[in-house]
């Protein structure tokens, strides 16, 4: 019995020694591989760049989220650093956003030393508010009066907001009638409407030239 017990003790000790040796060997091999991967670039068969192919829905969701965030800082006036003055009305805004969206605002801000931007005298405060909303969010109210669209076209032309001017002209010329065609032609000429708008107005006028 004593001989058997000593045999098993010796075998267990030998086994533990071998297990530890194997562990030490495996650990050394792992460290060697890790060092090689750190020191050398990825093999040619594995790309280090992942191409992200965003679909249209993801892009639109991202733009909507951006619009929401920018609208929030406009409403809360968070970190605003410039004041737009329109008569007695004042609007807090952000220099970088104004400069990025309008080359005219950019020029004014480059010369501004007081942190205030006076708006041209014939512009109404509600027009300025709608224009600022568009600058921050690229959105317009769902419903606008005809006179508001006219004023907004003037503001967009003055501050070189070409996309806004095009959108307003597209809306205001949706329904052409004999009652409004003359006014719209004058408006398009005075504010240099986009060519498709001019062509639409001219086409309507030519079709009804005998009446107009």
Coordinates of N, CA and C in Angstrom, one line a residue:
X1 N 0.8 -1.2 0.0 CA 0.0 0.0 0.0 C 0.9 1.2 0.0
X2 N 1.9 1.2 0.8 CA 2.8 2.4 0.9 C 3.5 2.6 -0.5
X3 N 3.9 1.6 -1.2 CA 4.5 1.7 -2.5 C 3.5 2.3 -3.5
X4 N 2.3 1.9 -3.5 CA 1.3 2.4 -4.4 C 1.0 3.9 -4.1
X5 N 1.0 4.2 -2.8 CA 0.7 5.7 -2.5 C 1.9 6.5 -3.0
X6 N 3.1 6.1 -2.8 CA 4.3 6.8 -3.3 C 4.3 7.0 -4.8
X7 N 3.8 5.9 -5.5 CA 3.8 5.9 -6.9 C 2.8 7.0 -7.4
X8 N 1.7 7.0 -6.8 CA 0.7 8.0 -7.3 C 1.1 9.4 -7.0
X9 N 1.8 9.6 -5.8 CA 2.2 10.9 -5.5 C 3.3 11.4 -6.5
X10 N 4.2 10.5 -6.8 CA 5.2 10.9 -7.8 C 4.6 11.2 -9.1
X11 N 3.6 10.4 -9.5 CA 3.0 10.6 -10.8 C 2.2 11.9 -10.8
X12 N 1.5 12.3 -9.7 CA 0.8 13.5 -9.7 C 1.7 14.7 -9.8
X13 N 2.9 14.6 -9.0 CA 3.8 15.7 -9.0 C 4.4 15.8 -10.4
X14 N 4.7 14.7 -11.1 CA 5.3 14.8 -12.4 C 4.3 15.4 -13.4
X15 N 3.0 15.0 -13.2 CA 1.9 15.5 -14.1 C 1.8 17.0 -13.9
X16 N 1.8 17.5 -12.7 CA 1.7 18.9 -12.4 C 2.8 19.7 -13.0
X17 N 4.0 19.1 -12.9 CA 5.2 19.7 -13.5 C 5.1 19.9 -15.0
X18 N 4.6 18.8 -15.6 CA 4.4 18.8 -17.1 C 3.3 19.9 -17.5
X19 N 2.2 19.9 -16.7 CA 1.2 20.9 -17.0 C 1.7 22.3 -16.9
X20 N 2.5 22.6 -15.9 CA 3.0 23.9 -15.8 C 4.0 24.3 -16.9
X21 N 4.8 23.2 -17.3 CA 5.7 23.4 -18.4 C 5.0 23.8 -19.7
X22 N 3.9 23.0 -19.9 CA 3.0 23.3 -21.1 C 2.4 24.7 -21.1
X23 N 1.9 25.1 -19.9 CA 1.4 26.4 -19.8 C 2.4 27.5 -20.1
X24 N 3.6 27.3 -19.5 CA 4.7 28.3 -19.7 C 5.1 28.3 -21.2
X25 N 5.1 27.1 -21.9 CA 5.4 27.1 -23.3 C 4.3 27.8 -24.1
X26 N 3.1 27.5 -23.8 CA 2.0 28.1 -24.5 C 2.0 29.7 -24.3
X27 N 2.2 30.1 -23.1 CA 2.2 31.5 -22.8 C 3.3 32.2 -23.6
X28 N 4.5 31.6 -23.7 CA 5.6 32.2 -24.5 C 5.3 32.3 -25.9
X29 N 4.6 31.2 -26.5 CA 4.3 31.2 -27.9 C 3.2 32.3 -28.2
X30 N 2.3 32.5 -27.3 CA 1.2 33.5 -27.5 C 1.9 34.9 -27.5
X31 N 2.8 35.1 -26.6 CA 3.4 36.5 -26.5 C 4.3 36.7 -27.7
X32 N 4.9 35.7 -28.3 CA 5.7 35.8 -29.5 C 4.8 36.2 -30.7
X33 N 3.6 35.6 -30.8 CA 2.7 35.9 -31.9 C 2.2 37.3 -31.7
X34 N 1.8 37.7 -30.5 CA 1.3 39.1 -30.2 C 2.4 40.1 -30.6
X35 N 3.6 39.9 -30.2 CA 4.7 40.8 -30.6 C 4.8 41.0 -32.1
X36 N 4.7 39.8 -32.8 CA 4.9 39.9 -34.3 C 3.7 40.7 -34.9
X37 N 2.5 40.5 -34.4 CA 1.3 41.2 -35.0 C 1.4 42.7 -34.7
X38 N 2.0 43.0 -33.5 CA 2.1 44.5 -33.2 C 3.2 45.1 -34.1
X39 N 4.3 44.4 -34.4 CA 5.4 44.9 -35.1 C 5.2 44.9 -36.6
X40 N 4.3 44.1 -37.1 CA 4.2 44.0 -38.6 C 2.8 44.4 -39.0
X41 N 2.6 45.0 -40.2 CA 1.3 45.4 -40.7 C 0.4 44.2 -41.0
X42 N -0.9 44.4 -41.2 CA -1.8 43.3 -41.5 C -1.4 42.7 -42.8
X43 N -1.6 41.4 -43.0 CA -1.2 40.7 -44.2 C -2.0 41.3 -45.4
X44 N -1.5 41.2 -46.6 CA -2.1 41.8 -47.8 C -3.5 41.3 -48.0
X45 N -3.9 40.1 -47.6 CA -5.2 39.6 -47.8 C -6.3 40.2 -46.9
X46 N -5.8 41.0 -45.9 CA -6.8 41.6 -44.9 C -6.7 43.1 -45.0
X47 N -7.8 43.8 -45.3 CA -7.8 45.2 -45.4 C -7.9 45.9 -44.1
X48 N -7.2 47.0 -43.9 CA -7.2 47.7 -42.7 C -8.3 48.9 -42.7
X49 N -9.0 48.9 -43.8 CA -10.0 50.0 -44.0 C -11.4 49.3 -44.2
X50 N -12.4 49.8 -43.5 CA -13.8 49.4 -43.7 C -14.6 50.4 -44.4
X51 N -15.1 50.1 -45.5 CA -15.9 51.1 -46.3 C -17.4 51.1 -45.8
X52 N -17.8 52.2 -45.4 CA -19.2 52.4 -44.9 C -20.1 52.9 -46.0
X53 N -21.1 52.1 -46.4 CA -22.0 52.4 -47.5 C -23.3 52.8 -46.9
X54 N -23.5 54.1 -46.5 CA -24.7 54.5 -45.9 C -25.8 54.6 -46.9
X55 N -27.0 54.1 -46.6 CA -28.1 54.2 -47.5 C -28.8 55.5 -47.4
X56 N -29.7 55.8 -48.3 CA -30.4 57.1 -48.3 C -31.2 57.3 -47.1
X57 N -31.8 56.3 -46.5 CA -32.6 56.5 -45.3 C -31.7 56.9 -44.1
X58 N -30.5 56.3 -44.0 CA -29.6 56.7 -42.9 C -29.1 58.2 -43.1
X59 N -28.9 58.6 -44.3 CA -28.5 60.0 -44.6 C -29.6 60.9 -44.2
X60 N -30.8 60.6 -44.6 CA -31.9 61.5 -44.3 C -32.1 61.6 -42.8
X61 N -32.0 60.5 -42.1 CA -32.1 60.5 -40.6 C -31.0 61.3 -40.0
X62 N -29.8 61.2 -40.5 CA -28.7 62.0 -40.0 C -29.0 63.5 -40.2
X63 N -29.5 63.9 -41.3 CA -29.8 65.3 -41.6 C -30.9 65.8 -40.8
X64 N -31.9 65.0 -40.5 CA -33.0 65.4 -39.7 C -32.5 65.6 -38.2
X65 N -31.7 64.7 -37.8 CA -31.1 64.9 -36.4 C -30.3 66.2 -36.3
X66 N -29.5 66.4 -37.3 CA -28.6 67.6 -37.3 C -29.5 68.9 -37.3
X67 N -30.6 68.9 -38.1 CA -31.5 70.0 -38.1 C -32.2 70.2 -36.8
X68 N -32.5 69.1 -36.1 CA -33.1 69.2 -34.8 C -32.2 69.8 -33.8
X69 N -30.9 69.4 -33.8 CA -29.9 69.9 -32.9 C -29.6 71.4 -33.1
X70 N -29.5 71.8 -34.4 CA -29.3 73.2 -34.7 C -30.5 74.1 -34.3
X71 N -31.7 73.6 -34.5 CA -32.8 74.3 -34.1 C -32.9 74.5 -32.6
X72 N -32.4 73.5 -31.9 CA -32.4 73.6 -30.4 C -31.5 74.8 -29.9
X73 N -30.3 74.9 -30.5 CA -29.3 75.9 -30.1 C -29.8 77.3 -30.5
X74 N -30.6 77.3 -31.6 CA -31.2 78.6 -32.0 C -32.2 79.1 -31.0
X75 N -33.1 78.1 -30.6 CA -34.2 78.4 -29.7 C -33.7 78.8 -28.3
X76 N -32.7 78.0 -27.8 CA -32.2 78.2 -26.5 C -31.1 79.3 -26.4
X77 N -30.7 79.7 -27.6 CA -29.6 80.7 -27.6 C -28.3 80.3 -27.0
X78 N -28.1 79.0 -26.9 CA -27.0 78.4 -26.2 C -25.7 78.8 -27.0
X79 N -24.7 79.3 -26.3 CA -23.4 79.7 -26.9 C -23.5 80.7 -28.0
X80 N -24.6 81.5 -28.0 CA -24.8 82.5 -29.1 C -23.7 83.6 -28.9
X81 N -23.2 84.1 -30.0 CA -22.1 85.1 -29.9 C -22.3 86.3 -30.8
X82 N -23.5 86.5 -31.3 CA -23.8 87.7 -32.1 C -25.3 88.0 -32.0
X83 N -25.7 89.2 -32.1 CA -27.1 89.7 -32.0 C -27.5 90.3 -33.4
X84 N -28.6 89.8 -33.9 CA -29.1 90.4 -35.1 C -30.3 91.3 -34.7
X85 N -30.1 92.6 -35.1 CA -31.1 93.6 -34.7 C -32.0 94.0 -35.9
X86 N -33.3 93.9 -35.7 CA -34.2 94.3 -36.7 C -35.3 95.2 -36.1
X87 N -35.0 96.5 -36.2 CA -35.9 97.5 -35.4 C -35.8 97.2 -33.9
X88 N -36.9 97.1 -33.3 CA -36.9 96.8 -31.8 C -36.6 95.3 -31.5
X89 N -36.7 94.5 -32.5 CA -36.5 93.0 -32.3 C -35.1 92.6 -32.4
X90 N -34.7 91.7 -31.5 CA -33.3 91.2 -31.5 C -33.3 89.6 -31.6
X91 N -32.4 89.1 -32.3 CA -32.3 87.6 -32.4 C -30.9 87.2 -32.1
X92 N -30.7 86.3 -31.2 CA -29.4 85.8 -30.9 C -29.0 84.7 -31.9
X93 N -27.8 84.7 -32.3 CA -27.3 83.7 -33.3 C -25.9 83.3 -33.1
X94 N -25.3 82.6 -34.0 CA -24.0 82.1 -33.9 C -23.2 82.4 -35.1
X95 N -22.1 83.1 -35.0 CA -21.3 83.6 -36.1 C -20.9 82.6 -37.1
X96 N -20.4 81.4 -36.6 CA -19.9 80.4 -37.5 C -21.0 79.9 -38.4
X97 N -22.2 79.7 -37.9 CA -23.3 79.2 -38.7 C -23.8 80.2 -39.7
X98 N -23.9 81.4 -39.3 CA -24.2 82.5 -40.2 C -23.2 82.6 -41.4
X99 N -21.9 82.6 -41.0 CA -20.9 82.7 -42.0 C -20.8 81.5 -42.9
X100 N -21.1 80.4 -42.4 CA -21.1 79.2 -43.3 C -22.2 79.1 -44.3
X101 N -23.3 79.7 -43.9 CA -24.5 79.6 -44.7 C -24.7 80.8 -45.7
X102 N -24.1 82.0 -45.4 CA -24.3 83.2 -46.2 C -23.0 83.9 -46.4
X103 N -22.5 84.1 -47.6 CA -21.3 84.8 -47.9 C -21.5 86.3 -47.5
X104 N -22.7 86.8 -47.5 CA -22.9 88.2 -47.1 C -22.8 88.3 -45.6
X105 N -23.4 87.4 -44.8 CA -23.2 87.5 -43.4 C -21.7 87.3 -43.0
X106 N -21.0 86.4 -43.8 CA -19.6 86.2 -43.5 C -18.8 87.5 -43.7
X107 N -19.1 88.2 -44.7 CA -18.4 89.5 -44.9 C -18.7 90.5 -43.8
X108 N -20.0 90.5 -43.4 CA -20.4 91.5 -42.4 C -19.7 91.1 -41.1
X109 N -19.6 89.8 -40.8 CA -19.0 89.3 -39.5 C -17.5 89.5 -39.5
X110 N -16.9 89.5 -40.6 CA -15.4 89.7 -40.7 C -15.1 91.1 -40.3
X111 N -16.0 92.1 -40.6 CA -15.8 93.5 -40.3 C -16.4 93.9 -39.0
X112 N -17.3 93.0 -38.4 CA -18.0 93.4 -37.2 C -17.1 93.4 -36.0
X113 N -17.2 94.4 -35.2 CA -16.4 94.5 -33.9 C -17.3 94.6 -32.7
X114 N -18.5 94.8 -32.9 CA -19.4 95.0 -31.7 C -20.3 93.8 -31.4
X115 N -20.3 92.7 -32.2 CA -21.1 91.6 -31.9 C -22.6 91.8 -32.3
X116 N -22.9 92.8 -33.2 CA -24.2 93.1 -33.6 C -24.3 93.2 -35.1
X117 N -25.4 92.7 -35.7 CA -25.6 92.9 -37.1 C -26.9 93.6 -37.3
X118 N -26.9 94.8 -37.9 CA -28.2 95.5 -38.2 C -28.7 94.9 -39.5
X119 N -30.0 94.6 -39.5 CA -30.7 94.1 -40.7 C -31.2 95.3 -41.5
X120 N -31.2 95.2 -42.8 CA -31.7 96.2 -43.7 C -33.1 96.7 -43.3
X121 N -33.3 98.0 -43.4 CA -34.4 98.7 -42.7 C -35.8 98.2 -43.2
X122 N -35.9 97.8 -44.5 CA -37.2 97.5 -45.0 C -37.6 96.0 -44.8
X123 N -36.8 95.3 -44.0 CA -37.1 93.9 -43.7 C -37.9 93.7 -42.4
X124 N -38.9 92.9 -42.4 CA -39.8 92.7 -41.3 C -39.2 91.7 -40.3
X125 N -39.5 91.8 -39.1 CA -38.9 90.9 -38.1 C -39.4 89.5 -38.3
X126 N -40.6 89.3 -38.7 CA -41.1 87.9 -38.9 C -40.3 87.3 -40.1
X127 N -40.0 88.1 -41.1 CA -39.2 87.6 -42.2 C -37.8 87.2 -41.7
X128 N -37.2 88.0 -40.9 CA -35.9 87.6 -40.3 C -35.9 86.3 -39.5
X129 N -37.0 86.2 -38.8 CA -37.1 84.9 -38.0 C -37.2 83.7 -38.9
X130 N -38.0 83.8 -39.9 CA -38.2 82.7 -40.8 C -36.8 82.4 -41.5
X131 N -36.1 83.5 -41.9 CA -34.8 83.3 -42.6 C -33.8 82.6 -41.7
X132 N -33.8 83.0 -40.4 CA -32.9 82.4 -39.5 C -33.2 80.9 -39.3
X133 N -34.5 80.6 -39.2 CA -35.0 79.2 -39.0 C -34.4 78.4 -40.2
X134 N -34.5 79.0 -41.4 CA -34.0 78.2 -42.6 C -32.5 78.1 -42.5
X135 N -31.8 79.1 -42.1 CA -30.4 79.0 -42.1 C -29.9 77.9 -41.2
X136 N -30.6 77.7 -40.1 CA -30.2 76.7 -39.1 C -30.8 75.3 -39.4
X137 N -31.9 75.2 -40.0 CA -32.6 73.9 -40.2 C -32.9 73.5 -41.6
X138 N -32.8 74.4 -42.6 CA -33.2 74.2 -44.0 C -34.6 73.9 -44.1
X139 N -35.4 74.4 -43.2 CA -36.9 74.2 -43.2 C -37.6 75.5 -43.2
X140 N -38.8 75.5 -43.8 CA -39.7 76.6 -43.8 C -41.1 76.2 -43.2
X141 N -41.9 77.2 -42.8 CA -43.2 76.9 -42.2 C -44.0 76.2 -43.3
X142 N -44.9 75.4 -42.8 CA -45.8 74.6 -43.7 C -46.7 75.5 -44.5
X143 N -47.1 76.7 -43.9 CA -48.0 77.6 -44.5 C -47.5 79.0 -44.3
X144 N -47.4 79.7 -45.4 CA -46.9 81.1 -45.4 C -47.9 82.0 -46.3
X145 N -48.0 83.3 -45.9 CA -48.7 84.2 -46.7 C -47.9 84.6 -47.9
X146 N -48.7 85.0 -48.9 CA -48.0 85.4 -50.2 C -47.0 86.5 -50.0
X147 N -47.4 87.5 -49.2 CA -46.5 88.7 -48.9 C -45.2 88.2 -48.1
X148 N -45.4 87.2 -47.3 CA -44.2 86.7 -46.6 C -43.2 86.0 -47.6
X149 N -43.7 85.3 -48.5 CA -42.9 84.7 -49.5 C -42.1 85.8 -50.3
X150 N -42.8 86.8 -50.7 CA -42.2 87.9 -51.4 C -41.1 88.5 -50.6
X151 N -41.4 88.8 -49.3 CA -40.3 89.4 -48.4 C -39.1 88.5 -48.3
X152 N -39.4 87.2 -48.2 CA -38.4 86.2 -48.0 C -37.5 86.1 -49.2
X153 N -38.1 86.2 -50.4 CA -37.3 86.2 -51.6 C -36.3 87.4 -51.6
X154 N -36.8 88.5 -51.2 CA -35.9 89.7 -51.1 C -34.8 89.5 -50.1
X155 N -35.1 88.9 -48.9 CA -34.1 88.7 -47.9 C -33.1 87.6 -48.4
X156 N -33.6 86.6 -49.0 CA -32.7 85.5 -49.6 C -31.8 86.1 -50.6
X157 N -32.3 87.0 -51.5 CA -31.5 87.6 -52.5 C -30.4 88.5 -51.9
X158 N -30.8 89.3 -50.9 CA -29.9 90.2 -50.3 C -28.7 89.5 -49.6
X159 N -29.0 88.4 -48.9 CA -28.0 87.7 -48.1 C -27.4 86.5 -48.9
X160 N -27.7 86.4 -50.2 CA -27.1 85.4 -51.1 C -27.4 84.0 -50.6
X161 N -28.7 83.8 -50.1 CA -29.1 82.5 -49.8 C -29.9 81.9 -51.0
X162 N -29.1 81.4 -51.9 CA -29.6 81.0 -53.2 C -30.6 79.9 -53.2
X163 N -30.3 78.9 -52.3 CA -31.2 77.8 -52.2 C -32.6 78.2 -51.7
X164 N -32.6 79.1 -50.7 CA -33.8 79.6 -50.1 C -34.6 80.4 -51.2
X165 N -33.9 81.2 -51.9 CA -34.6 82.0 -53.0 C -35.2 81.1 -54.0
X166 N -34.5 80.0 -54.4 CA -35.1 79.1 -55.4 C -36.3 78.4 -54.8
X167 N -36.3 78.0 -53.6 CA -37.4 77.3 -52.9 C -38.6 78.3 -52.9
X168 N -38.4 79.5 -52.5 CA -39.5 80.5 -52.4 C -40.1 80.8 -53.8
X169 N -39.3 80.9 -54.8 CA -39.8 81.1 -56.1 C -40.6 79.9 -56.6
X170 N -40.1 78.7 -56.3 CA -40.9 77.5 -56.7 C -42.2 77.5 -56.1
X171 N -42.3 77.9 -54.8 CA -43.6 77.9 -54.1 C -44.5 79.0 -54.6
X172 N -44.0 80.2 -54.8 CA -44.8 81.3 -55.1 C -45.3 81.2 -56.6
X173 N -44.7 80.4 -57.4 CA -45.1 80.2 -58.8 C -45.8 78.9 -59.1
X174 N -46.2 78.2 -58.0 CA -47.0 77.0 -58.2 C -48.3 77.2 -59.0
X175 N -49.0 78.2 -58.6 CA -50.3 78.5 -59.2 C -50.2 79.8 -59.9
X176 N -50.1 79.8 -61.2 CA -50.1 81.0 -62.0 C -51.4 81.3 -62.6
X177 N -51.8 82.6 -62.4 CA -53.1 83.0 -62.9 C -52.9 84.3 -63.7
X178 N -54.0 84.8 -64.3 CA -53.9 86.1 -65.0 C -53.8 87.2 -64.0
X179 N -54.2 87.0 -62.8 CA -54.2 88.0 -61.8 C -52.8 88.2 -61.2
X180 N -52.0 87.1 -61.2 CA -50.7 87.3 -60.5 C -49.5 87.2 -61.4
X181 N -49.7 86.9 -62.7 CA -48.5 86.7 -63.6 C -47.7 87.9 -63.8
X182 N -48.3 89.1 -63.9 CA -47.5 90.3 -64.1 C -46.6 90.6 -62.9
X183 N -47.2 90.5 -61.7 CA -46.5 90.7 -60.5 C -45.3 89.8 -60.3
X184 N -45.6 88.5 -60.7 CA -44.5 87.5 -60.5 C -43.4 87.7 -61.6
X185 N -43.7 88.2 -62.8 CA -42.7 88.4 -63.8 C -41.8 89.6 -63.3
X186 N -42.4 90.6 -62.7 CA -41.6 91.7 -62.2 C -40.7 91.3 -61.0
X187 N -41.3 90.4 -60.1 CA -40.6 89.9 -59.0 C -39.4 89.1 -59.5
X188 N -39.6 88.2 -60.5 CA -38.6 87.3 -61.0 C -37.5 88.2 -61.6
X189 N -37.8 89.2 -62.3 CA -36.8 90.1 -63.0 C -36.0 90.9 -61.9
X190 N -36.7 91.4 -60.9 CA -36.0 92.3 -59.9 C -35.1 91.5 -59.1
X191 N -35.4 90.3 -58.7 CA -34.6 89.5 -57.8 C -33.8 88.3 -58.5
X192 N -33.7 88.4 -59.8 CA -33.0 87.5 -60.6 C -33.3 86.0 -60.3
X193 N -34.6 85.7 -60.6 CA -35.1 84.3 -60.3 C -34.3 83.3 -61.1
X194 N -34.2 82.0 -60.7 CA -33.5 81.0 -61.4 C -34.1 80.8 -62.8
X195 N -33.4 80.4 -63.8 CA -33.8 80.3 -65.1 C -35.1 79.4 -65.3
X196 N -35.2 78.2 -64.6 CA -36.4 77.5 -64.8 C -37.6 78.2 -64.4
X197 N -37.5 79.1 -63.4 CA -38.7 79.9 -62.9 C -39.0 80.9 -64.0
X198 N -38.0 81.6 -64.5 CA -38.3 82.6 -65.6 C -38.9 81.9 -66.8
X199 N -38.4 80.7 -67.2 CA -39.0 80.0 -68.4 C -40.4 79.6 -68.1
X200 N -40.7 79.3 -66.9 CA -42.1 78.9 -66.6 C -43.0 80.1 -66.7
X201 N -42.6 81.2 -66.2 CA -43.4 82.5 -66.3 C -43.5 82.9 -67.7
X202 N -42.4 82.9 -68.5 CA -42.5 83.3 -69.9 C -43.4 82.4 -70.7
X203 N -43.3 81.1 -70.4 CA -44.2 80.1 -71.1 C -45.7 80.4 -70.8
X204 N -46.0 80.7 -69.6 CA -47.4 81.0 -69.2 C -47.8 82.3 -69.9
X205 N -47.0 83.3 -69.9 CA -47.3 84.5 -70.5 C -47.5 84.4 -72.0
X206 N -46.7 83.6 -72.7 CA -46.8 83.4 -74.2 C -48.1 82.7 -74.5
X207 N -48.4 81.7 -73.7 CA -49.6 80.9 -73.9 C -50.9 81.8 -73.8
X208 N -50.8 82.9 -73.1 CA -52.0 83.7 -72.8 C -51.7 85.2 -73.3
X209 N -50.8 85.3 -74.2 CA -50.4 86.7 -74.6 C -51.6 87.5 -75.1
X210 N -52.5 86.8 -75.7 CA -53.6 87.5 -76.3 C -54.5 88.2 -75.2
X211 N -54.5 87.5 -74.0 CA -55.3 88.0 -72.9 C -54.5 89.0 -72.1
X212 N -53.2 88.7 -71.8 CA -52.4 89.5 -70.9 C -52.0 90.8 -71.7

